[in-house]
Coordinates of C-alpha atoms and ligand atoms in Angstrom, one line a residue:
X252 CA 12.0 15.6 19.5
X253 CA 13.3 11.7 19.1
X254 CA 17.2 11.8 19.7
X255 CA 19.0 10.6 17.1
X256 CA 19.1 7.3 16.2
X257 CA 22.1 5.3 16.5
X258 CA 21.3 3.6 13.2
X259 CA 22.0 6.5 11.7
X260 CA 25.4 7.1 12.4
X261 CA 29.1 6.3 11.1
X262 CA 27.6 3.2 8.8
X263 CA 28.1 2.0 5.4
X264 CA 24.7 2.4 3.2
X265 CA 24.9 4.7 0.4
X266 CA 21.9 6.7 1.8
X267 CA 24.1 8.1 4.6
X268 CA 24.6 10.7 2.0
X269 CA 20.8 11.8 1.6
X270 CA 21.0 11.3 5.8
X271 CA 23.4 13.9 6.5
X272 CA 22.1 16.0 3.7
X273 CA 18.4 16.1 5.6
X274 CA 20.2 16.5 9.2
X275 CA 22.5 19.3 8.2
X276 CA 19.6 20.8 6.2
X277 CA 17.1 20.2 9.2
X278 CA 19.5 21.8 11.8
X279 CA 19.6 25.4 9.6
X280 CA 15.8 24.9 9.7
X281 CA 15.9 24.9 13.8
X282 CA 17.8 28.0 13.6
X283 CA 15.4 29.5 11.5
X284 CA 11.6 28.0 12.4
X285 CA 10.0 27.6 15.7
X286 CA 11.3 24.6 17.7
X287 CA 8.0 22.2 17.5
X288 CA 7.5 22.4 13.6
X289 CA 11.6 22.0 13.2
X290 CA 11.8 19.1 15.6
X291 CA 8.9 17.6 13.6
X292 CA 11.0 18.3 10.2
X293 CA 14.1 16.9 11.1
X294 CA 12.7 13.7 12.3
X295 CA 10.6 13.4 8.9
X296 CA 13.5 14.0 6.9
X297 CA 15.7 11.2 9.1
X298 CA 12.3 9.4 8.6
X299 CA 12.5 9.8 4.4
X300 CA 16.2 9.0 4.4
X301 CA 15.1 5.3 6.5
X302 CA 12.0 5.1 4.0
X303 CA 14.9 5.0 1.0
X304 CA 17.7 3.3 3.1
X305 CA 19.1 0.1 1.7
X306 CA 19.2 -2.1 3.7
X307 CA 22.3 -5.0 4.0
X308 CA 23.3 -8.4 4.8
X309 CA 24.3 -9.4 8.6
X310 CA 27.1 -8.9 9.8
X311 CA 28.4 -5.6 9.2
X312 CA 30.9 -4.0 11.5
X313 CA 28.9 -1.5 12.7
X314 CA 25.4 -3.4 12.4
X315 CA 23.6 -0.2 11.5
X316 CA 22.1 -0.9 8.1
X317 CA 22.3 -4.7 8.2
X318 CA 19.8 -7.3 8.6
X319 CA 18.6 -8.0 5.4
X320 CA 16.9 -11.5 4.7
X321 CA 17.9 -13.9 4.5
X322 CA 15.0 -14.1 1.9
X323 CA 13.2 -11.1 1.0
X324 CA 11.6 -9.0 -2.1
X325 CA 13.4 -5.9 -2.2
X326 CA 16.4 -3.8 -0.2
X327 CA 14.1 -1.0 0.7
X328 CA 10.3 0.6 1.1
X329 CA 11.3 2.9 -1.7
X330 CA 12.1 0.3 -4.0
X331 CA 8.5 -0.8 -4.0
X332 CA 7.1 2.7 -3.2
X333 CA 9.2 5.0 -5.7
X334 CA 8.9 8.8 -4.6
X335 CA 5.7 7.4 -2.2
X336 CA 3.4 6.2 -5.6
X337 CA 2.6 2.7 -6.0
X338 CA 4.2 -0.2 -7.8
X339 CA 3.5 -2.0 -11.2
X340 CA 2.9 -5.6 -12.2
X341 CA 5.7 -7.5 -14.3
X342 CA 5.2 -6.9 -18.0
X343 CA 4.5 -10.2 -19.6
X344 CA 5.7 -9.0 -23.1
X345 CA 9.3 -8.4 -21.5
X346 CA 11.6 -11.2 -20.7
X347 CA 12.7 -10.8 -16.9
X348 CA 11.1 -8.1 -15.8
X349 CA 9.8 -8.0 -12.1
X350 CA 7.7 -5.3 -12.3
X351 CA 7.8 -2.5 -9.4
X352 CA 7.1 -4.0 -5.7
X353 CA 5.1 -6.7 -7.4
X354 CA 4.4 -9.3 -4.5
X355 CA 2.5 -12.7 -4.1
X356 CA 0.5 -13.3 -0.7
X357 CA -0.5 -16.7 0.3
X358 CA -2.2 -18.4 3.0
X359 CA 0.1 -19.9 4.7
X360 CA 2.1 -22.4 3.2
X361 CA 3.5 -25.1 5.4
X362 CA 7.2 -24.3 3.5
X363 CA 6.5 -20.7 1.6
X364 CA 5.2 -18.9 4.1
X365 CA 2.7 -16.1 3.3
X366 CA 4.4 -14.6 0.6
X367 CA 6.6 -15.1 -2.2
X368 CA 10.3 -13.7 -2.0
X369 CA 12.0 -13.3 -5.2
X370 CA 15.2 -12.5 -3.7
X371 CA 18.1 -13.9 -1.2
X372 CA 21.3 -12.8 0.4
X373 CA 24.5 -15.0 -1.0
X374 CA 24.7 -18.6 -0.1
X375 CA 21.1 -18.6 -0.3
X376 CA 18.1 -19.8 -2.2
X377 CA 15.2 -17.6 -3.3
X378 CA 11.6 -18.8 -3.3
X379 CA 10.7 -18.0 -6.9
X380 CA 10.0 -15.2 -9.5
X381 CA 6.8 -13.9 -9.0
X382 CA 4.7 -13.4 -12.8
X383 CA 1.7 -12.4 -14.5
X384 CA 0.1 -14.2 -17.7
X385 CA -2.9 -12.1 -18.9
X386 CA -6.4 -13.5 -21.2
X387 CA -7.5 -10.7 -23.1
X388 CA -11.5 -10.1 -23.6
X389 CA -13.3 -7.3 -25.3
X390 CA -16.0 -5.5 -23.6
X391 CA -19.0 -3.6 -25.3
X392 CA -20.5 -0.1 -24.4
X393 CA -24.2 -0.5 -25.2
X394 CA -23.3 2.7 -27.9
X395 CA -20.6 0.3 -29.4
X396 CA -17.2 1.4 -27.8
X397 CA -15.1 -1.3 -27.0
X398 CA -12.5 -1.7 -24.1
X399 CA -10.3 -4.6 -23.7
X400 CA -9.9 -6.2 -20.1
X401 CA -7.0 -8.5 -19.3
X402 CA -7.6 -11.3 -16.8
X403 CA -4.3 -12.2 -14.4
X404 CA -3.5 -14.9 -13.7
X405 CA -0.1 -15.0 -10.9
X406 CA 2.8 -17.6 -11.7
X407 CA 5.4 -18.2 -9.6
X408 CA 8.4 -19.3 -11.9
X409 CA 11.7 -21.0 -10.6
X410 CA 10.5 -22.2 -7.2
X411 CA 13.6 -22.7 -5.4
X412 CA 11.6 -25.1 -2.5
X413 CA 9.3 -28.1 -3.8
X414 CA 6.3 -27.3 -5.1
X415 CA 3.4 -25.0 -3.4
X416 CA 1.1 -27.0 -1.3
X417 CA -2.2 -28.0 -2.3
X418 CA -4.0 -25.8 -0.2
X419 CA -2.1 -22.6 -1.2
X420 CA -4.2 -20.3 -2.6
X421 CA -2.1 -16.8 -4.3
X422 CA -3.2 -13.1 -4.7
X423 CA -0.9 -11.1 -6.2
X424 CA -0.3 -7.7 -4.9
X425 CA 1.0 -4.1 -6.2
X426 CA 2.0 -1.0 -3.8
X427 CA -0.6 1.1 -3.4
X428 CA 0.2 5.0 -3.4
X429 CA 1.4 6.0 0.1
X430 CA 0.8 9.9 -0.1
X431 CA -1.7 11.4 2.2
X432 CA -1.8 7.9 4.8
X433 CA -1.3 10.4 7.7
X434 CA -5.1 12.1 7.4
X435 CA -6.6 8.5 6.9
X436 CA -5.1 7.7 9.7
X437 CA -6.6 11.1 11.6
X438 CA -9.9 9.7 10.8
X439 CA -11.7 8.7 13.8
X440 CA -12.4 5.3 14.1
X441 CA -16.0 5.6 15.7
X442 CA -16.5 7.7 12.3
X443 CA -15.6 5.3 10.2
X444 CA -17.9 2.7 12.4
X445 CA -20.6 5.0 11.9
X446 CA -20.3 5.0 8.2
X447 CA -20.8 1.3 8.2
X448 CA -23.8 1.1 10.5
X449 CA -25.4 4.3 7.7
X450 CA -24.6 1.6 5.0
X451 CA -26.4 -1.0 6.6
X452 CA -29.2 0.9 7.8
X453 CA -30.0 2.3 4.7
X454 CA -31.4 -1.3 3.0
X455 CA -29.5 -0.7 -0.2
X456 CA -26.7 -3.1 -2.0
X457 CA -23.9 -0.9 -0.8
X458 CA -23.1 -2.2 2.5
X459 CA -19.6 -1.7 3.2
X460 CA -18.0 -3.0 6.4
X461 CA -15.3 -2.7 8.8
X462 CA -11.9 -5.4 8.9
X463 CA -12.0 -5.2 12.5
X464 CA -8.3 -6.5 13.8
X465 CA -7.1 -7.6 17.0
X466 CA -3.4 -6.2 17.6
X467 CA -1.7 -6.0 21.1
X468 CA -4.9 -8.0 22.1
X469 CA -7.2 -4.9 21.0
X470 CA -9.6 -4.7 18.7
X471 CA -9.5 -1.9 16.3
X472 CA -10.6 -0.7 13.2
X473 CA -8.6 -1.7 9.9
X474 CA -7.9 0.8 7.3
X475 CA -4.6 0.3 5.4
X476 CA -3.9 -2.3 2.8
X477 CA -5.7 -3.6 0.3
X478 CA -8.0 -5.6 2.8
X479 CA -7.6 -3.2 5.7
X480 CA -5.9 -5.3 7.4
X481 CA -3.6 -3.0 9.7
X482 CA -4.9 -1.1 11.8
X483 CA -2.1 1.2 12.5
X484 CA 1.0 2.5 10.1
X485 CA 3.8 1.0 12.7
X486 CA 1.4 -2.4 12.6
X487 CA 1.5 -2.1 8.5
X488 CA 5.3 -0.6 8.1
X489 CA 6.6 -3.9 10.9
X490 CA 4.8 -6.6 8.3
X491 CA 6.5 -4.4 5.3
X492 CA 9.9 -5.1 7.6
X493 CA 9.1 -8.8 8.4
X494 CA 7.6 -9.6 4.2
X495 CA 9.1 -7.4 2.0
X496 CA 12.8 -7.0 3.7
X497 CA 13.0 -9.8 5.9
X498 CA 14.0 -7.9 9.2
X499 CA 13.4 -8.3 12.5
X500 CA 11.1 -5.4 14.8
X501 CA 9.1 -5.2 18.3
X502 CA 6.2 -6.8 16.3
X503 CA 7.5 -9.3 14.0
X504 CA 10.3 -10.2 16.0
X505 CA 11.7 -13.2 14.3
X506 CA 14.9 -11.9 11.8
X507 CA 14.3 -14.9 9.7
X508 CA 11.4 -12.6 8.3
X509 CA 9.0 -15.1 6.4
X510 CA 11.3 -18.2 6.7
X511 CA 9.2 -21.1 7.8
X512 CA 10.9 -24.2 10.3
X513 CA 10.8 -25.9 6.8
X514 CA 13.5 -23.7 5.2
X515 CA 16.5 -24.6 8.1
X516 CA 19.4 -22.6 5.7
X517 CA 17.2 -19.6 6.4
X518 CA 16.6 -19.6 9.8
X519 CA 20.3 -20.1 10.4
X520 CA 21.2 -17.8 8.4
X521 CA 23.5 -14.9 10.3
X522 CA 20.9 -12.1 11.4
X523 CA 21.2 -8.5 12.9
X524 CA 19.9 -8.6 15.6
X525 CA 22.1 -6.7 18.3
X526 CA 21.4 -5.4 21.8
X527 CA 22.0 -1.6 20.6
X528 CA 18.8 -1.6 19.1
X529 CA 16.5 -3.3 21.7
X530 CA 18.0 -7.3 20.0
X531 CA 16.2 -6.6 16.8
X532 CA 17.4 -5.3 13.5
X533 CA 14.9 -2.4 13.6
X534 CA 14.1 -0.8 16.8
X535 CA 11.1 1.1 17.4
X536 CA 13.1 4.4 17.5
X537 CA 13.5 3.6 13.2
X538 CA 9.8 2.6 13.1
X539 CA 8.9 5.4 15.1
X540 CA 10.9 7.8 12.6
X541 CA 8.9 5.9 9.4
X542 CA 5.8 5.9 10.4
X543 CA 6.4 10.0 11.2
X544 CA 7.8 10.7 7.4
X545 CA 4.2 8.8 6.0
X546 CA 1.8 10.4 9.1
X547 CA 3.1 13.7 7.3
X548 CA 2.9 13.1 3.6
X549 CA 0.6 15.2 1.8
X550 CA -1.7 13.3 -0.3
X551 CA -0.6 14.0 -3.9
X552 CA -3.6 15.5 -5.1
X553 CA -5.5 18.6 -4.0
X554 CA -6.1 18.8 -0.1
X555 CA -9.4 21.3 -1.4
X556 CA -13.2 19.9 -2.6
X557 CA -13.3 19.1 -6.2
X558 CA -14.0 22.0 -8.5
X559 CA -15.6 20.1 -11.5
X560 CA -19.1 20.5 -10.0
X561 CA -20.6 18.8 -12.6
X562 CA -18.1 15.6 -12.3
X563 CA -18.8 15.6 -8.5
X564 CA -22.8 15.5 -9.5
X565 CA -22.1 12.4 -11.9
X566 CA -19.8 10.8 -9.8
X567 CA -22.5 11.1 -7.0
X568 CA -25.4 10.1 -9.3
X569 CA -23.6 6.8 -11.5
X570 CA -23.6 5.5 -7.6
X571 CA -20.1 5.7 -7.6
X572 CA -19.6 8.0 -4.3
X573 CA -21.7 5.2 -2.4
X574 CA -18.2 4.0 -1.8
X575 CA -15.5 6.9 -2.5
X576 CA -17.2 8.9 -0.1
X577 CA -16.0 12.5 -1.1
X578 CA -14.9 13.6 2.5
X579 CA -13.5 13.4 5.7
X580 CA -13.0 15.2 9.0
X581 CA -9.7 14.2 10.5
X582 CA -9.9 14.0 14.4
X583 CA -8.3 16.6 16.8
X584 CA -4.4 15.8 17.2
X585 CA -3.1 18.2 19.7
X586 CA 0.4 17.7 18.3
X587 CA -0.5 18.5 14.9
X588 CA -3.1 21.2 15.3
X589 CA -2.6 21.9 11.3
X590 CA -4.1 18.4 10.2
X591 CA -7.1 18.6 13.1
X592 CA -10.4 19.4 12.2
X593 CA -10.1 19.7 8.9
X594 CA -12.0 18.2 5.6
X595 CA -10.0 16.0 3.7
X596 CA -11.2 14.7 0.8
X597 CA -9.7 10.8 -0.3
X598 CA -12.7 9.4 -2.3
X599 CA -13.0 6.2 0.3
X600 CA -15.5 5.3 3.4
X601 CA -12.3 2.9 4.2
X602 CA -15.0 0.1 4.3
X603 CA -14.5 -3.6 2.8
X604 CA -17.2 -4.3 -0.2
X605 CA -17.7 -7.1 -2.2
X606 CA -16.4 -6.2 -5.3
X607 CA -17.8 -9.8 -6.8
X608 CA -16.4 -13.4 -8.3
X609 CA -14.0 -11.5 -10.9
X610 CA -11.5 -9.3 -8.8
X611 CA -11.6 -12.2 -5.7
X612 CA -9.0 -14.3 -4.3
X613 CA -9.1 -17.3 -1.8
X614 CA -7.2 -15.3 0.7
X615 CA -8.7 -14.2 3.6
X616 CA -7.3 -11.4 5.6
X617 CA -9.1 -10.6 9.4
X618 CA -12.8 -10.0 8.7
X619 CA -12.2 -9.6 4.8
X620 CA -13.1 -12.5 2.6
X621 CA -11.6 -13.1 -1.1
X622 CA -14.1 -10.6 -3.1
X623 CA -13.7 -8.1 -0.4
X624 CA -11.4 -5.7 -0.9
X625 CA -11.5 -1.7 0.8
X626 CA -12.1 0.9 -1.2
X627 CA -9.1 2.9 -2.7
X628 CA -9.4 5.7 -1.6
X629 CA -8.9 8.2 -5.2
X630 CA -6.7 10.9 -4.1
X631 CA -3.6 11.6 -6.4
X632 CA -4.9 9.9 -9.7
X633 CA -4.1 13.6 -10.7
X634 CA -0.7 12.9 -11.0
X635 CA -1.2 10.1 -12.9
X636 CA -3.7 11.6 -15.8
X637 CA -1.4 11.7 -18.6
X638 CA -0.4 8.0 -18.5
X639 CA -4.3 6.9 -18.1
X640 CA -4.1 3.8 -20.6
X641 CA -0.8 2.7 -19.1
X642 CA -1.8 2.2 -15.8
X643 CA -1.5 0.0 -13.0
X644 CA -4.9 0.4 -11.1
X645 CA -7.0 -2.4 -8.7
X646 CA -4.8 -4.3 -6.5
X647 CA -3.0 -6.5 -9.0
X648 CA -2.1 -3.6 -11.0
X649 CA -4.7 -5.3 -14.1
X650 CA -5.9 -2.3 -15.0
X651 CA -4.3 -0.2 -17.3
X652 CA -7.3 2.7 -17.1
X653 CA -9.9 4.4 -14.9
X654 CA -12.6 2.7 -17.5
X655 CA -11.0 -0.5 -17.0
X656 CA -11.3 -0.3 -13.0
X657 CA -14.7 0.4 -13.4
X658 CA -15.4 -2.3 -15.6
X659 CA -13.7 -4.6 -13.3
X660 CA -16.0 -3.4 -10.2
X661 CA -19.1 -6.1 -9.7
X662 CA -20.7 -7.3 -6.6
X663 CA -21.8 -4.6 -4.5
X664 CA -21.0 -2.2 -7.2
X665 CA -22.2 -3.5 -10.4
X666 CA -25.4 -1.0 -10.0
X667 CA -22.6 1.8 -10.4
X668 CA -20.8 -0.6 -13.2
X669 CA -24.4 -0.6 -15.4
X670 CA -24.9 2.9 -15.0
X671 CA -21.4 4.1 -16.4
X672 CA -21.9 1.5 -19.4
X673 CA -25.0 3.2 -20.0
X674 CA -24.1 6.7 -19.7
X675 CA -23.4 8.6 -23.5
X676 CA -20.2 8.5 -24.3
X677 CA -19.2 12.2 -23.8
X678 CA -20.5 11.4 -20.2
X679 CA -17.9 8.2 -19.3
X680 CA -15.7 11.0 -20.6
X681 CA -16.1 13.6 -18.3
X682 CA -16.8 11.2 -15.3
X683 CA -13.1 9.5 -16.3
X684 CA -11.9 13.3 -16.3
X685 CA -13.3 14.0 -13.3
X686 CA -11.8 10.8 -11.5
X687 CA -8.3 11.5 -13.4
X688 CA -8.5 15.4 -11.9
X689 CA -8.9 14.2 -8.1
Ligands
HEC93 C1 8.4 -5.8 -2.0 C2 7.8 -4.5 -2.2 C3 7.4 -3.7 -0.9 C4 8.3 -3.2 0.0 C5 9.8 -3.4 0.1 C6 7.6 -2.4 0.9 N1 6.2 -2.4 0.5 FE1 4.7 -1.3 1.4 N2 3.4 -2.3 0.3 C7 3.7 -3.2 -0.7 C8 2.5 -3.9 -1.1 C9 2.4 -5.0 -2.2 C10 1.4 -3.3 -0.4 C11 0.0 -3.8 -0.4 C12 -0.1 -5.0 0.5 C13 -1.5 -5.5 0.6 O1 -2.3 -4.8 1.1 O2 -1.7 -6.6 0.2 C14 2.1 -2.3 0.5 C15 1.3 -1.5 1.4 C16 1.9 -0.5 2.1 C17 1.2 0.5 2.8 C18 -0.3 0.7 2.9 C19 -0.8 1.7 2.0 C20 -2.3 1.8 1.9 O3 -2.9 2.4 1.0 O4 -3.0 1.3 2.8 C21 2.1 1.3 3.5 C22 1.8 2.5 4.4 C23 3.4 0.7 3.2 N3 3.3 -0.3 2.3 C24 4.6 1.2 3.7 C25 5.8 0.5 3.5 C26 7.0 0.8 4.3 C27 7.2 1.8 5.4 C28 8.0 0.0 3.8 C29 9.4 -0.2 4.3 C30 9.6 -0.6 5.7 C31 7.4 -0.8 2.7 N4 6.1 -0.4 2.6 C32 8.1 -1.7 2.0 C33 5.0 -3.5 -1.2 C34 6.1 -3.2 -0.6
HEC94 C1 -19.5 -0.9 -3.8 C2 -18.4 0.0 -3.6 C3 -17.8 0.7 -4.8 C4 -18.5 1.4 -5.8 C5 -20.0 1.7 -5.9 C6 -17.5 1.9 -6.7 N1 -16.2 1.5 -6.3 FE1 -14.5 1.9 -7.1 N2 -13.5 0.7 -5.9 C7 -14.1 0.0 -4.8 C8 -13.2 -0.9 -4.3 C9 -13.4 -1.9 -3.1 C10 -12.0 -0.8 -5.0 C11 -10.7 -1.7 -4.9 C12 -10.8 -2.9 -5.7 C13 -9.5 -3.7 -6.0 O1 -8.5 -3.1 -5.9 O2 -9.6 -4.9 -6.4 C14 -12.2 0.2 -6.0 C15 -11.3 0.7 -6.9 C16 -11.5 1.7 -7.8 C17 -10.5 2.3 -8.7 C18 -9.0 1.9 -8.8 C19 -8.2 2.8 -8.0 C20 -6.7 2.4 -7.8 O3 -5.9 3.2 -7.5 O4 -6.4 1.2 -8.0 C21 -11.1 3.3 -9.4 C22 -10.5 4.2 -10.5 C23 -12.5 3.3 -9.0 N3 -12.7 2.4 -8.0 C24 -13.5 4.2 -9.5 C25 -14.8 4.0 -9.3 C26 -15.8 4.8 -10.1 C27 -15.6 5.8 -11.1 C28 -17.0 4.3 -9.6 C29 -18.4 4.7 -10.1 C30 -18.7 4.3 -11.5 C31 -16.8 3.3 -8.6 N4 -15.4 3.2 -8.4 C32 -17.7 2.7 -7.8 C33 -15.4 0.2 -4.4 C34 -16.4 0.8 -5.1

């Protein structure tokens, strides 16, 4: 068991609540349950009330919440990943709103950095206000159904530092659900490597590959992310630190976050870093204690194979399984015998594919170029059925649908695309129902 982390004591955040809560909770569960599944429990639960923790300005007197910023997009990783689903873009039709955990990369620029932060701590400036404007085009089912599609395109309103460079190209990000990122990560990576050499040997247009990363000077196998770009949870939970909430860990050391030379009132901005916690704001003990509370989150939607054997038949045969391959087998994890071995099933080879012109960006990530994006894996839609039609799908949240997301897939995919247009309309239906049950 991790000792307790000194973050986590005597401080100011109004999560300490919900902390002692899960620790006084946890310790009647080590009186009760043997000690390896209770030690694992209490950790989680310390690591759920650091997931939800709010985070504050430098300096507090006991400098165990604070850090924030100086710039940043939100106080915490629940505020962009509410109860572990994903995040929604702004709503163009409502004045001022933000959306949830809505976020705009870029490539570098010389003053912005490589995203957008829509917020500050007092006395200073935020970048801008990150927006959507949508084009609206109708899109008809050879039987005459029509769907409207909405085309983004990402604003950033009330830059606060010059304008963007040239150069600087912006994709525009939602969270993506974080349930059930524990078994993808139990996936072997010479599996997932051996998926993409089956794609490529087999001739076809589906040829999905791997965003191989370098990170601690190895290379290794992407797989979270939109782009796959982290290899690891504690890789993609330190950038989350460093983007999103502007604080300071063993990987993205710098507690300026995103602040570029450029922007000088950042960077000398009071930070937290303290020698309690390793000179950084969050020491790996807290990323340690994160990255345990998402390695053991269920996914959200059944942990069994599909039942709807027809649906898994039509899924299979519109070509859309090419890609959300069914199933898994997680590798052997002698720590968590329950989650070795055993068949998962997310709907994703975790390979990049060219999803075509439409849903690309000019940004780059690793081995990813702008149409390639990994496929999501499918797990947990479930929960979402009943709000199909109000939506937040694809990795700008455009689509407000399943059939929208598929009309949206081209490139390597457009084979599947014409096949569901063509399909009679009670059978869209039941392939929609079938994606909505998973
Ligand atoms: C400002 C909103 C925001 C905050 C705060 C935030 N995230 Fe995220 N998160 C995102 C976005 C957007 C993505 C997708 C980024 C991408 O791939 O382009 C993401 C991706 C992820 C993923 C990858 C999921 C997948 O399907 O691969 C994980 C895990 C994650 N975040 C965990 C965290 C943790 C842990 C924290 C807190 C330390 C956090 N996030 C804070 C917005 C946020
Ligand atoms: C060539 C690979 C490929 C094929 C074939 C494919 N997909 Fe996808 N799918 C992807 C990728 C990659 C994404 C992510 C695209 C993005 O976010 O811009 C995606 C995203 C989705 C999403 C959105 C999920 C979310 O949470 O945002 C749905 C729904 C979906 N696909 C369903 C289908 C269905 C149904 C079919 C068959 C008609 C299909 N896909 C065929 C690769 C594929």
């Amino acid at each position: 068991m991790q000792t307790l982390d000194p973050r986590l004591r005597g401080d100011d955040v109004p999560n300490w609540k919900s902390a002692v809560h899960s620790i006084a909770f946890a310790a009647l569960f080590l009186l009760l349950a043997p000690a390896a599944q209770a030690a694992d429990s209490l950790d989680n639960r310390i690591g759920e009330a650091l997931f939800r923790r709010m985070w504050v300005a430098a300096p507090t007197a006991t400098q165990a919440a604070d850090g924030l910023g100086p710039l940043y997009n939100a106080r915490s990783c629940a505020t962009c990943h509410p109860r572990g689903g994903g995040g929604r873009p702004p709503d163009p039709a409502v004045e001022g709103d933000q959306g949830v955990g809505y976020a705009i990369k870029l490539n570098d620029d010389p003053v912005y950095g490589r995203q957008i932060q829509s917020n500050a701590i007092l006395g200073q400036v935020i970048e801008g206000r990150p927006r959507v404007t949508y084009r609206e085009e109708t899109v008809r089912f050879p039987d005459g159904e029509t769907v409207r599609l909405r085309h983004p395109t990402p604003v950033v309103e009330d830059l606060g530092y010059g304008p963007l460079a040239q150069a600087t190209a912006m994709s525009a990000r939602v969270p993506p659900r974080v349930h059930g990122m524990g078994l993808l990560d139990r996936i072997p990576a010479e599996a997932i490597e051996a998926e993409a050499a089956r794609q490529a040997a087999s001739g076809g247009p589906v040829a999905g590959r791997v965003n191989h990363v370098t990170v601690d000077g190895k290379r290794q196998v992407g797989r979270f992310g939109w782009k796959a770009m982290h290899p690891t949870l504690d890789h993609q939970d330190s950038e989350a630190f460093s983007l999103d909430i502007g604080m300071s860990t063993p990987a993205y050391p710098e507690p300026w976050g995103d602040c570029t030379p450029a922007q000088t009132a950042c960077r000398n901005a009071p930070h937290g870093d303290s020698k309690q916690f390793e000179g950084l704001e969050i020491p790996s003990t807290v990323i340690g204690l994160i990255d345990g509370y998402l390695r053991d989150l269920p996914p959200d939607g059944s942990l069994e194979a599909p039942k709807d054997k027809a649906g898994t038949t039509l899924f299979a045969d519109t070509g859309c399984a090419a890609c959300h391959r069914p199933s898994w087998r997680t590798g052997e994890d002698p720590a968590h015998p329950a989650l070795s071995n055993r068949d998962i099933f997310p709907h994703s080879d975790m390979l990049l594919h060219d999803l075509g012109p439409a849903l690309g960006d000019a940004l780059p990530m690793g081995e990813a170029r702008g149409s390639d994006w990994r496929t999501t894996p499918l797990w947990g839609l479930n929960r979402l059925a009943a709000r199909d039609g109000q939506l937040s799908l694809l990795h700008d949240g455009r689509a407000r649908s399943v059939t929208e997301a598929i009309l949206w897939h081209g490139g390597e995919a457009a084979g599947a695309k014409d096949r569901f247009m063509t399909l009679p309309a009670a059978e869209r239906k039941r392939l929609v129902r079938y994606v909505l049950g998973l």
